[in-house]
């Protein structure tokens, strides 16, 4: 009985550590392609506003993460919470703030 429990816990842990794990290359690509579809490849704006690091400077990363997670209701900004883990969303928020683009 106890070994079964341990097995279940291990299986759970294995899943948790794979799903939603931060892979910087994959996320950088997602920002360029998926966010870029609306915000522009260099994030200087398109359908969505300019979200370059130099423009977002001084913004609270936790608030940006919240916007990315939930989207902005009644606008084209979609919620990414269903697709990305909190760790991935936090990574993106930090990335937007620290990687300036042309
Ligand atoms: C389908 C179009 C679309 C996609 C895809 C999209 N956005 Fe947006 N985003 C918008 C629009 C439109 C707004 C502005 C909404 C408003 O307030 O009028 C916005 C707003 C934002 C804001 C708030 C900007 C500010 O100055 O407060 C952030 C941050 C943001 N988006 C990040 C992202 C990220 C990161 C991604 C990719 C994971 C993404 N967006 C993908 C359309 C999009």
PDB file of C-alpha atoms and ligand atoms in Angstrom:
ATOM      1  CA  UNK A   1       0.000   0.000   0.000  1.00  0.00           C
ATOM      2  CA  UNK A   2       2.703   2.437   0.980  1.00  0.00           C
ATOM      3  CA  UNK A   3       4.812   1.630  -2.090  1.00  0.00           C
ATOM      4  CA  UNK A   4       1.789   2.229  -4.311  1.00  0.00           C
ATOM      5  CA  UNK A   5       1.377   5.646  -2.745  1.00  0.00           C
ATOM      6  CA  UNK A   6       5.028   6.430  -3.357  1.00  0.00           C
ATOM      7  CA  UNK A   7       4.710   5.335  -6.965  1.00  0.00           C
ATOM      8  CA  UNK A   8       1.690   7.589  -7.444  1.00  0.00           C
ATOM      9  CA  UNK A   9       3.504  10.523  -5.883  1.00  0.00           C
ATOM     10  CA  UNK A  10       6.506   9.933  -8.118  1.00  0.00           C
ATOM     11  CA  UNK A  11       4.323   9.747 -11.224  1.00  0.00           C
ATOM     12  CA  UNK A  12       2.676  13.009 -10.228  1.00  0.00           C
ATOM     13  CA  UNK A  13       6.011  14.650  -9.647  1.00  0.00           C
ATOM     14  CA  UNK A  14       7.346  13.474 -13.003  1.00  0.00           C
ATOM     15  CA  UNK A  15       4.346  15.035 -14.731  1.00  0.00           C
ATOM     16  CA  UNK A  16       4.526  18.270 -12.811  1.00  0.00           C
ATOM     17  CA  UNK A  17       8.184  18.685 -13.673  1.00  0.00           C
ATOM     18  CA  UNK A  18       7.624  18.165 -17.420  1.00  0.00           C
ATOM     19  CA  UNK A  19       4.313  19.927 -18.097  1.00  0.00           C
ATOM     20  CA  UNK A  20       4.661  23.667 -18.148  1.00  0.00           C
ATOM     21  CA  UNK A  21       8.415  23.536 -17.644  1.00  0.00           C
ATOM     22  CA  UNK A  22      10.222  26.661 -18.834  1.00  0.00           C
ATOM     23  CA  UNK A  23      12.078  26.083 -22.112  1.00  0.00           C
ATOM     24  CA  UNK A  24      13.540  29.518 -22.983  1.00  0.00           C
ATOM     25  CA  UNK A  25      14.020  28.700 -26.696  1.00  0.00           C
ATOM     26  CA  UNK A  26      10.432  27.598 -27.077  1.00  0.00           C
ATOM     27  CA  UNK A  27       9.115  30.655 -25.194  1.00  0.00           C
ATOM     28  CA  UNK A  28      11.283  33.101 -27.133  1.00  0.00           C
ATOM     29  CA  UNK A  29       9.882  31.621 -30.290  1.00  0.00           C
ATOM     30  CA  UNK A  30       6.331  31.855 -28.960  1.00  0.00           C
ATOM     31  CA  UNK A  31       6.811  35.538 -28.122  1.00  0.00           C
ATOM     32  CA  UNK A  32       8.166  36.257 -31.605  1.00  0.00           C
ATOM     33  CA  UNK A  33       5.572  34.238 -33.513  1.00  0.00           C
ATOM     34  CA  UNK A  34       2.393  34.163 -31.438  1.00  0.00           C
ATOM     35  CA  UNK A  35       2.597  37.442 -29.552  1.00  0.00           C
ATOM     36  CA  UNK A  36       4.256  38.905 -32.652  1.00  0.00           C
ATOM     37  CA  UNK A  37       1.176  38.150 -34.744  1.00  0.00           C
ATOM     38  CA  UNK A  38      -0.520  41.036 -32.947  1.00  0.00           C
ATOM     39  CA  UNK A  39       2.260  42.978 -31.267  1.00  0.00           C
ATOM     40  CA  UNK A  40       4.745  42.767 -34.166  1.00  0.00           C
ATOM     41  CA  UNK A  41       7.830  40.529 -34.513  1.00  0.00           C
ATOM     42  CA  UNK A  42       9.904  43.124 -32.661  1.00  0.00           C
ATOM     43  CA  UNK A  43       6.947  43.919 -30.339  1.00  0.00           C
ATOM     44  CA  UNK A  44       6.735  47.519 -31.473  1.00  0.00           C
ATOM     45  CA  UNK A  45       3.026  47.192 -32.060  1.00  0.00           C
ATOM     46  CA  UNK A  46       0.445  46.219 -34.649  1.00  0.00           C
ATOM     47  CA  UNK A  47      -3.081  45.218 -33.749  1.00  0.00           C
ATOM     48  CA  UNK A  48      -1.786  45.145 -30.154  1.00  0.00           C
ATOM     49  CA  UNK A  49       0.197  47.973 -28.529  1.00  0.00           C
ATOM     50  CA  UNK A  50       3.972  48.427 -28.343  1.00  0.00           C
ATOM     51  CA  UNK A  51       5.277  46.000 -25.688  1.00  0.00           C
ATOM     52  CA  UNK A  52       9.014  46.512 -26.163  1.00  0.00           C
ATOM     53  CA  UNK A  53      11.189  46.523 -23.016  1.00  0.00           C
ATOM     54  CA  UNK A  54      11.930  50.221 -23.459  1.00  0.00           C
ATOM     55  CA  UNK A  55       8.194  50.975 -23.572  1.00  0.00           C
ATOM     56  CA  UNK A  56       7.232  48.705 -20.669  1.00  0.00           C
ATOM     57  CA  UNK A  57      10.151  49.945 -18.498  1.00  0.00           C
ATOM     58  CA  UNK A  58       9.054  50.432 -14.901  1.00  0.00           C
ATOM     59  CA  UNK A  59       5.964  48.245 -15.196  1.00  0.00           C
ATOM     60  CA  UNK A  60       5.369  45.620 -12.504  1.00  0.00           C
ATOM     61  CA  UNK A  61       6.223  42.153 -13.890  1.00  0.00           C
ATOM     62  CA  UNK A  62       3.505  40.588 -11.709  1.00  0.00           C
ATOM     63  CA  UNK A  63       0.881  42.816 -13.342  1.00  0.00           C
ATOM     64  CA  UNK A  64       2.171  42.036 -16.825  1.00  0.00           C
ATOM     65  CA  UNK A  65       2.026  38.316 -15.949  1.00  0.00           C
ATOM     66  CA  UNK A  66      -1.563  38.799 -14.794  1.00  0.00           C
ATOM     67  CA  UNK A  67      -2.470  40.461 -18.129  1.00  0.00           C
ATOM     68  CA  UNK A  68      -0.783  37.676 -20.097  1.00  0.00           C
ATOM     69  CA  UNK A  69      -2.481  34.986 -18.017  1.00  0.00           C
ATOM     70  CA  UNK A  70      -6.015  36.401 -18.151  1.00  0.00           C
ATOM     71  CA  UNK A  71      -5.931  38.479 -21.313  1.00  0.00           C
ATOM     72  CA  UNK A  72      -7.839  41.771 -21.481  1.00  0.00           C
ATOM     73  CA  UNK A  73     -11.597  41.122 -21.631  1.00  0.00           C
ATOM     74  CA  UNK A  74     -13.488  42.659 -24.572  1.00  0.00           C
ATOM     75  CA  UNK A  75     -10.273  43.249 -26.518  1.00  0.00           C
ATOM     76  CA  UNK A  76      -8.256  41.066 -28.907  1.00  0.00           C
ATOM     77  CA  UNK A  77      -5.738  40.259 -26.135  1.00  0.00           C
ATOM     78  CA  UNK A  78      -6.355  36.560 -25.441  1.00  0.00           C
ATOM     79  CA  UNK A  79      -5.773  34.740 -22.126  1.00  0.00           C
ATOM     80  CA  UNK A  80      -2.673  32.521 -22.200  1.00  0.00           C
ATOM     81  CA  UNK A  81      -3.437  30.816 -18.878  1.00  0.00           C
ATOM     82  CA  UNK A  82      -5.071  27.842 -20.619  1.00  0.00           C
ATOM     83  CA  UNK A  83      -1.948  27.255 -22.739  1.00  0.00           C
ATOM     84  CA  UNK A  84       0.982  28.144 -20.505  1.00  0.00           C
ATOM     85  CA  UNK A  85       1.982  27.414 -16.912  1.00  0.00           C
ATOM     86  CA  UNK A  86       2.432  30.221 -14.376  1.00  0.00           C
ATOM     87  CA  UNK A  87       6.201  29.624 -14.530  1.00  0.00           C
ATOM     88  CA  UNK A  88       6.172  30.111 -18.307  1.00  0.00           C
ATOM     89  CA  UNK A  89       4.023  33.239 -18.038  1.00  0.00           C
ATOM     90  CA  UNK A  90       6.313  34.718 -15.361  1.00  0.00           C
ATOM     91  CA  UNK A  91       9.303  33.981 -17.608  1.00  0.00           C
ATOM     92  CA  UNK A  92       7.624  35.818 -20.512  1.00  0.00           C
ATOM     93  CA  UNK A  93       6.782  38.844 -18.327  1.00  0.00           C
ATOM     94  CA  UNK A  94      10.427  39.089 -17.197  1.00  0.00           C
ATOM     95  CA  UNK A  95      11.628  38.534 -20.761  1.00  0.00           C
ATOM     96  CA  UNK A  96       9.455  41.358 -22.141  1.00  0.00           C
ATOM     97  CA  UNK A  97      10.977  43.711 -19.566  1.00  0.00           C
ATOM     98  CA  UNK A  98      14.603  42.734 -20.000  1.00  0.00           C
ATOM     99  CA  UNK A  99      15.067  42.131 -23.743  1.00  0.00           C
ATOM    100  CA  UNK A 100      14.867  45.406 -25.688  1.00  0.00           C
ATOM    101  CA  UNK A 101      14.110  45.132 -29.418  1.00  0.00           C
ATOM    102  CA  UNK A 102      14.547  47.561 -32.299  1.00  0.00           C
TER     103      UNK A 102
HETATM  104  C1  LIG B   1      -4.885  38.301 -31.189  1.00  0.00           C
HETATM  105  C2  LIG B   1      -4.022  39.433 -30.909  1.00  0.00           C
HETATM  106  C3  LIG B   1      -3.071  39.356 -29.735  1.00  0.00           C
HETATM  107  C4  LIG B   1      -2.187  38.368 -29.400  1.00  0.00           C
HETATM  108  C5  LIG B   1      -1.955  37.051 -30.129  1.00  0.00           C
HETATM  109  C6  LIG B   1      -1.478  38.818 -28.225  1.00  0.00           C
HETATM  110  N1  LIG B   1      -1.927  40.049 -27.858  1.00  0.00           N
HETATM  111 FE1  LIG B   1      -1.296  41.115 -26.239  1.00  0.00          FE
HETATM  112  N2  LIG B   1      -2.673  42.571 -26.651  1.00  0.00           N
HETATM  113  C7  LIG B   1      -3.488  42.597 -27.767  1.00  0.00           C
HETATM  114  C8  LIG B   1      -4.287  43.816 -27.741  1.00  0.00           C
HETATM  115  C9  LIG B   1      -5.311  44.242 -28.783  1.00  0.00           C
HETATM  116  C10 LIG B   1      -3.924  44.505 -26.554  1.00  0.00           C
HETATM  117  C11 LIG B   1      -4.488  45.843 -26.047  1.00  0.00           C
HETATM  118  C12 LIG B   1      -5.867  45.622 -25.487  1.00  0.00           C
HETATM  119  C13 LIG B   1      -6.467  46.914 -24.991  1.00  0.00           C
HETATM  120  O1  LIG B   1      -6.211  47.262 -23.827  1.00  0.00           O
HETATM  121  O2  LIG B   1      -7.149  47.582 -25.764  1.00  0.00           O
HETATM  122  C14 LIG B   1      -2.898  43.690 -25.912  1.00  0.00           C
HETATM  123  C15 LIG B   1      -2.283  44.036 -24.716  1.00  0.00           C
HETATM  124  C16 LIG B   1      -1.193  43.371 -24.170  1.00  0.00           C
HETATM  125  C17 LIG B   1      -0.441  43.806 -23.012  1.00  0.00           C
HETATM  126  C18 LIG B   1      -0.722  45.043 -22.165  1.00  0.00           C
HETATM  127  C19 LIG B   1       0.113  46.196 -22.696  1.00  0.00           C
HETATM  128  C20 LIG B   1       0.085  47.376 -21.769  1.00  0.00           C
HETATM  129  O3  LIG B   1       0.786  48.367 -22.089  1.00  0.00           O
HETATM  130  O4  LIG B   1      -0.589  47.332 -20.732  1.00  0.00           O
HETATM  131  C21 LIG B   1       0.555  42.910 -22.820  1.00  0.00           C
HETATM  132  C22 LIG B   1       1.612  42.928 -21.727  1.00  0.00           C
HETATM  133  C23 LIG B   1       0.430  41.903 -23.852  1.00  0.00           C
HETATM  134  N3  LIG B   1      -0.646  42.229 -24.642  1.00  0.00           N
HETATM  135  C24 LIG B   1       1.278  40.840 -23.989  1.00  0.00           C
HETATM  136  C25 LIG B   1       1.080  39.802 -24.910  1.00  0.00           C
HETATM  137  C26 LIG B   1       1.895  38.616 -24.949  1.00  0.00           C
HETATM  138  C27 LIG B   1       3.102  38.345 -24.041  1.00  0.00           C
HETATM  139  C28 LIG B   1       1.395  37.842 -25.943  1.00  0.00           C
HETATM  140  C29 LIG B   1       1.850  36.468 -26.365  1.00  0.00           C
HETATM  141  C30 LIG B   1       1.953  35.458 -25.291  1.00  0.00           C
HETATM  142  C31 LIG B   1       0.275  38.552 -26.528  1.00  0.00           C
HETATM  143  N4  LIG B   1       0.114  39.741 -25.879  1.00  0.00           N
HETATM  144  C32 LIG B   1      -0.481  38.105 -27.599  1.00  0.00           C
HETATM  145  C33 LIG B   1      -3.568  41.624 -28.749  1.00  0.00           C
HETATM  146  C34 LIG B   1      -2.884  40.424 -28.750  1.00  0.00           C
END
